[in-house]
Coordinates of C-alpha atoms in Angstrom, one line a residue:
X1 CA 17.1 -3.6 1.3
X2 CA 14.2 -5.0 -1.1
X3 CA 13.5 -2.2 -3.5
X4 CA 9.5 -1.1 -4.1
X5 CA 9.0 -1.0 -8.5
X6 CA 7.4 2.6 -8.7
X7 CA 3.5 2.8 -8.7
X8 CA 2.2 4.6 -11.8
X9 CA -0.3 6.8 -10.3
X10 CA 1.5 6.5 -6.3
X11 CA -1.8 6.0 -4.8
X12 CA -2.9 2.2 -3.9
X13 CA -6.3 2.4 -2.7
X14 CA -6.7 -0.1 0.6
X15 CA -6.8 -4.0 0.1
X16 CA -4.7 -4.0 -3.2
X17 CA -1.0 -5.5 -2.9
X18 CA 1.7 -3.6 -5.1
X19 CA 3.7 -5.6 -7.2
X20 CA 7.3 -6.2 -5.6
X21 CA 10.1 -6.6 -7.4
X22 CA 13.2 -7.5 -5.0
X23 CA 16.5 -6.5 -6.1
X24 CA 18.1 -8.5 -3.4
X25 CA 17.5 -11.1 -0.6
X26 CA 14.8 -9.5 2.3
X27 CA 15.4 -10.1 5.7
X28 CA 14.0 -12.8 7.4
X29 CA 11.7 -12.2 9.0
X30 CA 10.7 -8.9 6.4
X31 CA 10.6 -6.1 8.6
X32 CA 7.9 -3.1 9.0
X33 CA 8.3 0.0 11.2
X34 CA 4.5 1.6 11.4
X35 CA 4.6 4.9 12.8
X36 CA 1.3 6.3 14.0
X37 CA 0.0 10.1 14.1
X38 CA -0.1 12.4 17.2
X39 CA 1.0 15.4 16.3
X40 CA 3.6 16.7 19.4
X41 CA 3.3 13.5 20.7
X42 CA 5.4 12.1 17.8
X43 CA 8.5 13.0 19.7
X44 CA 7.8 9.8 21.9
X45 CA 8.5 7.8 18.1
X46 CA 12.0 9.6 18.7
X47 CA 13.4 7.5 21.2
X48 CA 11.5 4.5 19.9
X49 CA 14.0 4.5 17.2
X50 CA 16.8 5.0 19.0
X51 CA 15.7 1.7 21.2
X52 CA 15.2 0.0 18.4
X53 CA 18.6 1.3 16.5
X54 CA 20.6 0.5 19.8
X55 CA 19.3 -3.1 19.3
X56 CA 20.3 -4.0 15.8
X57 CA 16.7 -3.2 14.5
X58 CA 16.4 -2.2 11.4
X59 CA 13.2 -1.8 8.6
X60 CA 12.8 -3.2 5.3
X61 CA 9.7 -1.0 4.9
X62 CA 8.0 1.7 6.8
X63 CA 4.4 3.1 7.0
X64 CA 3.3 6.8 8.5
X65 CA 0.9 8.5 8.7
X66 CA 0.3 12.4 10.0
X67 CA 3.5 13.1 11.9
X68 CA 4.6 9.6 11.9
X69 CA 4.8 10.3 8.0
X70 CA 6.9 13.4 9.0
X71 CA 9.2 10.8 11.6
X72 CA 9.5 7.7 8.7
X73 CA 10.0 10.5 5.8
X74 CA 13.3 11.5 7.6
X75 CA 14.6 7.9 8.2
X76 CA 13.8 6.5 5.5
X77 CA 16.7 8.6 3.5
X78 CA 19.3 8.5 6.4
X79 CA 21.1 5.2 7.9
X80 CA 19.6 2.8 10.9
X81 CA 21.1 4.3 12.9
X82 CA 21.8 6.2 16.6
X83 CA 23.7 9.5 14.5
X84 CA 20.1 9.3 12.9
X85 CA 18.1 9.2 16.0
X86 CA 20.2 11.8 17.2
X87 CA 19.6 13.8 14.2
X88 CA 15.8 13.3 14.2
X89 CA 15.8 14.5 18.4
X90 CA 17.9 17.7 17.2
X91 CA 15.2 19.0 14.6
X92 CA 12.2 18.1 17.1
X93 CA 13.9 19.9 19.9
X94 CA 14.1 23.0 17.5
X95 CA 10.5 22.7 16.7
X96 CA 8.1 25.4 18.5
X97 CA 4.4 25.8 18.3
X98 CA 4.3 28.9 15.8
X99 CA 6.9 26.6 13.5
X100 CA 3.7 24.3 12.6
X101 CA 0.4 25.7 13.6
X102 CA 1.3 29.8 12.8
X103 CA -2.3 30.5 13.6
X104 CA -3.5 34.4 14.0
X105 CA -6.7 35.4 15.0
X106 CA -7.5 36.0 11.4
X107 CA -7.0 33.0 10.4
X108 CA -8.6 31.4 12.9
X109 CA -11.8 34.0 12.4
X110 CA -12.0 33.4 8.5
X111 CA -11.3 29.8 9.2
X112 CA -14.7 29.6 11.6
X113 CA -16.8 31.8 9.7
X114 CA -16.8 29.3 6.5
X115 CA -14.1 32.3 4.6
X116 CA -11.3 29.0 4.3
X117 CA -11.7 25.0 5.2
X118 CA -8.4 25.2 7.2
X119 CA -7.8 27.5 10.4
X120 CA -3.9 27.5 10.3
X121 CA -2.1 28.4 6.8
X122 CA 0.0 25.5 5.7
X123 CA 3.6 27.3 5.1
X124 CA 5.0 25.9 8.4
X125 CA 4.1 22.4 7.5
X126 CA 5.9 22.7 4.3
X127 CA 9.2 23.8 5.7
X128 CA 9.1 20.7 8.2
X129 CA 8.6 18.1 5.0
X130 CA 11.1 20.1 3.1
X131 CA 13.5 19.9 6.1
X132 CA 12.8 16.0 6.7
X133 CA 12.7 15.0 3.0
X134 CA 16.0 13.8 1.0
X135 CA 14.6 12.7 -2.2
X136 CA 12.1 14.2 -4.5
X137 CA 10.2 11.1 -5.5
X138 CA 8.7 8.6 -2.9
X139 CA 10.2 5.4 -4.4
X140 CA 13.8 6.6 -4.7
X141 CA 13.9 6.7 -0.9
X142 CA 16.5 3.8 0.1
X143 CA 14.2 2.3 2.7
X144 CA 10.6 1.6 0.7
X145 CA 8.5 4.6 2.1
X146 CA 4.6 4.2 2.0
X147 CA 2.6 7.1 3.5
X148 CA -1.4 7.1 4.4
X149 CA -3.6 9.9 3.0
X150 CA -6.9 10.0 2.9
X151 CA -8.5 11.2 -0.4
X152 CA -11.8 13.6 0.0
X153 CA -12.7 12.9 -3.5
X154 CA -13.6 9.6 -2.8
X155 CA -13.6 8.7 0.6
X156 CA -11.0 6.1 1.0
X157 CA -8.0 5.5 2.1
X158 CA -4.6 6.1 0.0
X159 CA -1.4 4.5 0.1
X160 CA 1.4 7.1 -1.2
X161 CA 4.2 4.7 -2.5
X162 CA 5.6 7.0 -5.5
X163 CA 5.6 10.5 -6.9
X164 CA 6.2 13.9 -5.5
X165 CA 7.6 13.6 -1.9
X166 CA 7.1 16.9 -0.5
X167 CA 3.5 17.1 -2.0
X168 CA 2.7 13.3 -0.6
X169 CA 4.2 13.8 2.8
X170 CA 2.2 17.7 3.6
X171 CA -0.8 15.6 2.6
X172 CA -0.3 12.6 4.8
X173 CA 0.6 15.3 8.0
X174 CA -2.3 17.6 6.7
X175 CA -4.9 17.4 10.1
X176 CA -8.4 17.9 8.5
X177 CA -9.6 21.4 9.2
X178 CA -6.0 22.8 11.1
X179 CA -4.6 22.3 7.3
X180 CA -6.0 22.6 3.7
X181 CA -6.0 19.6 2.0
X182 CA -3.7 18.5 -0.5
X183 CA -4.4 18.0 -4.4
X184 CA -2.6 15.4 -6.1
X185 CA -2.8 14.1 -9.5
X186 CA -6.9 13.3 -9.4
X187 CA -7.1 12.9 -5.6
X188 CA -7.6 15.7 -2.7
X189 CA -5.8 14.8 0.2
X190 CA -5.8 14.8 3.8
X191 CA -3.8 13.5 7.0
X192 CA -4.2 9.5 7.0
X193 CA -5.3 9.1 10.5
X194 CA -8.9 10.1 10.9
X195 CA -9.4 6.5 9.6
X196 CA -6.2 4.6 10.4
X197 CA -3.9 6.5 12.5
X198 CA -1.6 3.5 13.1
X199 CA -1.8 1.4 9.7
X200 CA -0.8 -1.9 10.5
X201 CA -3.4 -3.4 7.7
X202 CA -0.8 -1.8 5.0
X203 CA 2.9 -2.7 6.5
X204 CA 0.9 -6.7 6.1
X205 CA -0.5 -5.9 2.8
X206 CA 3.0 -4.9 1.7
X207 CA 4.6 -8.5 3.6
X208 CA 5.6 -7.8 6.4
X209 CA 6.4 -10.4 8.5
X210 CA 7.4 -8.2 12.0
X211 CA 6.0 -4.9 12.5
X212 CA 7.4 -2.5 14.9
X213 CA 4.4 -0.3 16.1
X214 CA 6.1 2.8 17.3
X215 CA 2.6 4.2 18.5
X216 CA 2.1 8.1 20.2
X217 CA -0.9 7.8 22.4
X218 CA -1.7 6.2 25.3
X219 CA -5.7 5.4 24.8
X220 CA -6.6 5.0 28.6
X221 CA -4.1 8.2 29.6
X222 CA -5.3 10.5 26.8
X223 CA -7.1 12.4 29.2
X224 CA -5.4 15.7 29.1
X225 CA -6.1 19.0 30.3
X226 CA -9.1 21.0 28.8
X227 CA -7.5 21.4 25.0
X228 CA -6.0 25.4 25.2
X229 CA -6.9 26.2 21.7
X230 CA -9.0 25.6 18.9
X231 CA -6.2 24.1 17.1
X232 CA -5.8 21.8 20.1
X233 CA -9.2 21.0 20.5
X234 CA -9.6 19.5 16.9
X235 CA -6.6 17.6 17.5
X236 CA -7.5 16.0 20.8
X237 CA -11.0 15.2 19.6
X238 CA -9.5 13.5 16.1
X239 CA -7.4 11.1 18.8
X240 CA -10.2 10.5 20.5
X241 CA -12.3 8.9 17.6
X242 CA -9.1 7.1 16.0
X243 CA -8.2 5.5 19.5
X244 CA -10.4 2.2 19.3
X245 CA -9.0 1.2 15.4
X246 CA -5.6 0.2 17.3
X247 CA -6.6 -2.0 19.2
X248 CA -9.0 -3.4 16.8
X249 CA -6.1 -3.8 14.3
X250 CA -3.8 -5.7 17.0
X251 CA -6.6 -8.0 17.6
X252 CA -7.2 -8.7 13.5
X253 CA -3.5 -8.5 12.3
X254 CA -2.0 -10.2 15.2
X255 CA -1.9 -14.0 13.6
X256 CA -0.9 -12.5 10.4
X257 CA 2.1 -11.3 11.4
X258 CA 4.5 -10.9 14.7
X259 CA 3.7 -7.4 16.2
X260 CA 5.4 -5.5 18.6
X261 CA 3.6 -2.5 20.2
X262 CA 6.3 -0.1 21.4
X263 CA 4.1 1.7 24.4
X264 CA 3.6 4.9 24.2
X265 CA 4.5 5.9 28.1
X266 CA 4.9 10.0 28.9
X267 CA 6.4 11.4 32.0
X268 CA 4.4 14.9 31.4
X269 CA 0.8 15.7 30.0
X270 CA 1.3 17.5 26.4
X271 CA -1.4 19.5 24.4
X272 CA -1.2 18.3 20.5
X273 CA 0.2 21.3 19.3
X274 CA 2.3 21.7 22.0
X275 CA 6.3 21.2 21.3
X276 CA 7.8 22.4 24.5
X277 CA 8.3 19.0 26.0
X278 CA 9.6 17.5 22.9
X279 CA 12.5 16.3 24.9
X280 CA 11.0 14.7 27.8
X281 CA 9.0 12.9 25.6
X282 CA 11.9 11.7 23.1
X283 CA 13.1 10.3 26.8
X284 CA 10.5 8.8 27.7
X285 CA 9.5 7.0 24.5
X286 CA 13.7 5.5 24.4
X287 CA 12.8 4.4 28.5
X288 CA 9.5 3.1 27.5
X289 CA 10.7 1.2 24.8
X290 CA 14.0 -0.2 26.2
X291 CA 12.0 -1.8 29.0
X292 CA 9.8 -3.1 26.2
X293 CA 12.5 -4.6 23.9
X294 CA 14.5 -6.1 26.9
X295 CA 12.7 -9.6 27.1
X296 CA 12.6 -10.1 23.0
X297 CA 15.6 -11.5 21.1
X298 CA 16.8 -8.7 18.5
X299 CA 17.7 -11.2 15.8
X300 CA 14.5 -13.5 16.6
X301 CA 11.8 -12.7 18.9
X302 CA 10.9 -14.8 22.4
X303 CA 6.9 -15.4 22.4
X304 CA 6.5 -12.4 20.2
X305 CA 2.4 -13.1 19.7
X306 CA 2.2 -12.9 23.6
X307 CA 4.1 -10.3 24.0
X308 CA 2.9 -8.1 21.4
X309 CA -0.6 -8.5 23.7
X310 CA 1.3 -7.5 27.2
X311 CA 2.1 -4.2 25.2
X312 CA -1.1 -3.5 23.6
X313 CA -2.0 -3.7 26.6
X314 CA 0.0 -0.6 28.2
X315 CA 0.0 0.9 24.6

């Protein structure tokens, strides 16, 4: 794998292309696995990966953000591989609700009343980095890791390439007003995907040539019913305004690289915050994506640029 030289500062604001140097030959074409936020849903990216693992697929680079960040933290130390998939499906199938949003009515009150800019306390979130994270600095991870903040300080996307892991990835997962933000170095930080929840323009500002998008929502299913909580309401309405920029960014990115839109299909309808279903969904996203992968050549890819707009379509 093509190692990333570390980036002073770790942040590289949006447009800028980081310096590569390539210890050895990349694969051809250079690889990128994108995976996108939505929270619970991000068990679907599961069995994704163990479609793609089962196929030969493997990244040169990946790009999270939110929980996607949590899902491409924990492969990105581990081999491409099904024992990983595996892996990754035990540790969501453990997760419960009160592991990541611990809310009490508290919280919630001093949250709403202006007493705190966060409504749910940020411990859980820390143990699930911690628990997904193998490394302590970003670019010693041996698959080039690159996770999408947003800073508050200055309104504009960050791209987390170096520098404290576990600080890096509880900012990039840290959903604006369920979780404080994150300081780091100069920058205040929040979850990635109120502006780009599924950031293909960074995997093709960083080369690649073929970008897995291992997405989590289903834009014309997202209808769900009535959110249950308040935590689940802010959730659902962030999807809801981050929806359009995928398709946008299949349309723009399309001739600039070969991408392949793993659909996000569910059996079952899942609040954000919900983890009980965690594995149906990991199902579903591995029989989703099998039937997705089945007409493309592993090594190359049959009419990729077509296909990539059959998917987006059901994606």
């Amino acid at each position: 794998m093509p190692a990333l030289s570390p980036i002073p500062a770790g942040l590289v604001q949006p447009g800028s292309r980081p310096e590569l140097t390539v210890t050895q030959e990349p694969t051809t074409p250079r690889t990128a696995f994108v995976l996108a936020g939505g929270a619970s849903l991000g068990a679907l990216q599961v069995g994704m990966l163990r479609a793609l693992y089962e196929r030969g697929v493997a990244p040169d680079l990946l790009v999270g953000t939110s929980v996607g960040a949590l899902n491409a933290a924990f492969i990105a130390t581990r081999p491409p591989s099904c024992r990983t998939a595996s892996e990754l499906a035990r540790v969501w199938c453990e997760i419960r609700r009160e592991d990541v949003f611990p809310a009490s009515l508290s919280t919630l009150v001093r949250g709403f009343s202006g007493a705190r800019n966060h409504l749910v306390p940020p411990h859980g979130l820390r143990r699930l980095a911690a628990r997904h994270l193998e490394i302590e600095d970003l670019a010693d991870a041996a698959i080039p890791l690159h996770l999408v903040a947003f800073d508050l300080r200055t309104g504009r996307e960050v791209l987390l390439s170096a520098g404290p892991a576990h600080e890096a990835l509880v900012a990039a997962a840290s959903i604006p007003g369920v979780f404080p933000p994150v300081p780091l170095g100069d920058a205040l930080l929040i979850d990635g995907g109120v502006t780009n929840n599924t950031p293909i323009s960074h995997a093709v500002a960083l080369g690649a040539e073929r970008i897995y998008v291992l997405t989590s929502r289903h834009p014309e299913r997202a209808r769900i019913q009535p959110p249950a909580s308040a935590v689940d309401a802010a959730m659902y309405a962030l999807g809801l305004l981050v929806d359009s920029r995928l398709m946008a960014d299949i349309a723009l990115y399309r001739e600039q690289a070969e991408l392949i839109v793993l659909p996000a299909e569910s059996s079952v309808q899942v609040q954000p915050a919900d983890f009980d279903c965690s594995s149906q969904l990991i199902r579903d996203g591995y029989t989703a994506a099998r039937r997705a992968l089945d007409p493309l050549d592993v090594k190359g890819s049959r009419d990729v640029r077509s296909r990539s707009d059959v998917l987006a379509r059901a994606a």
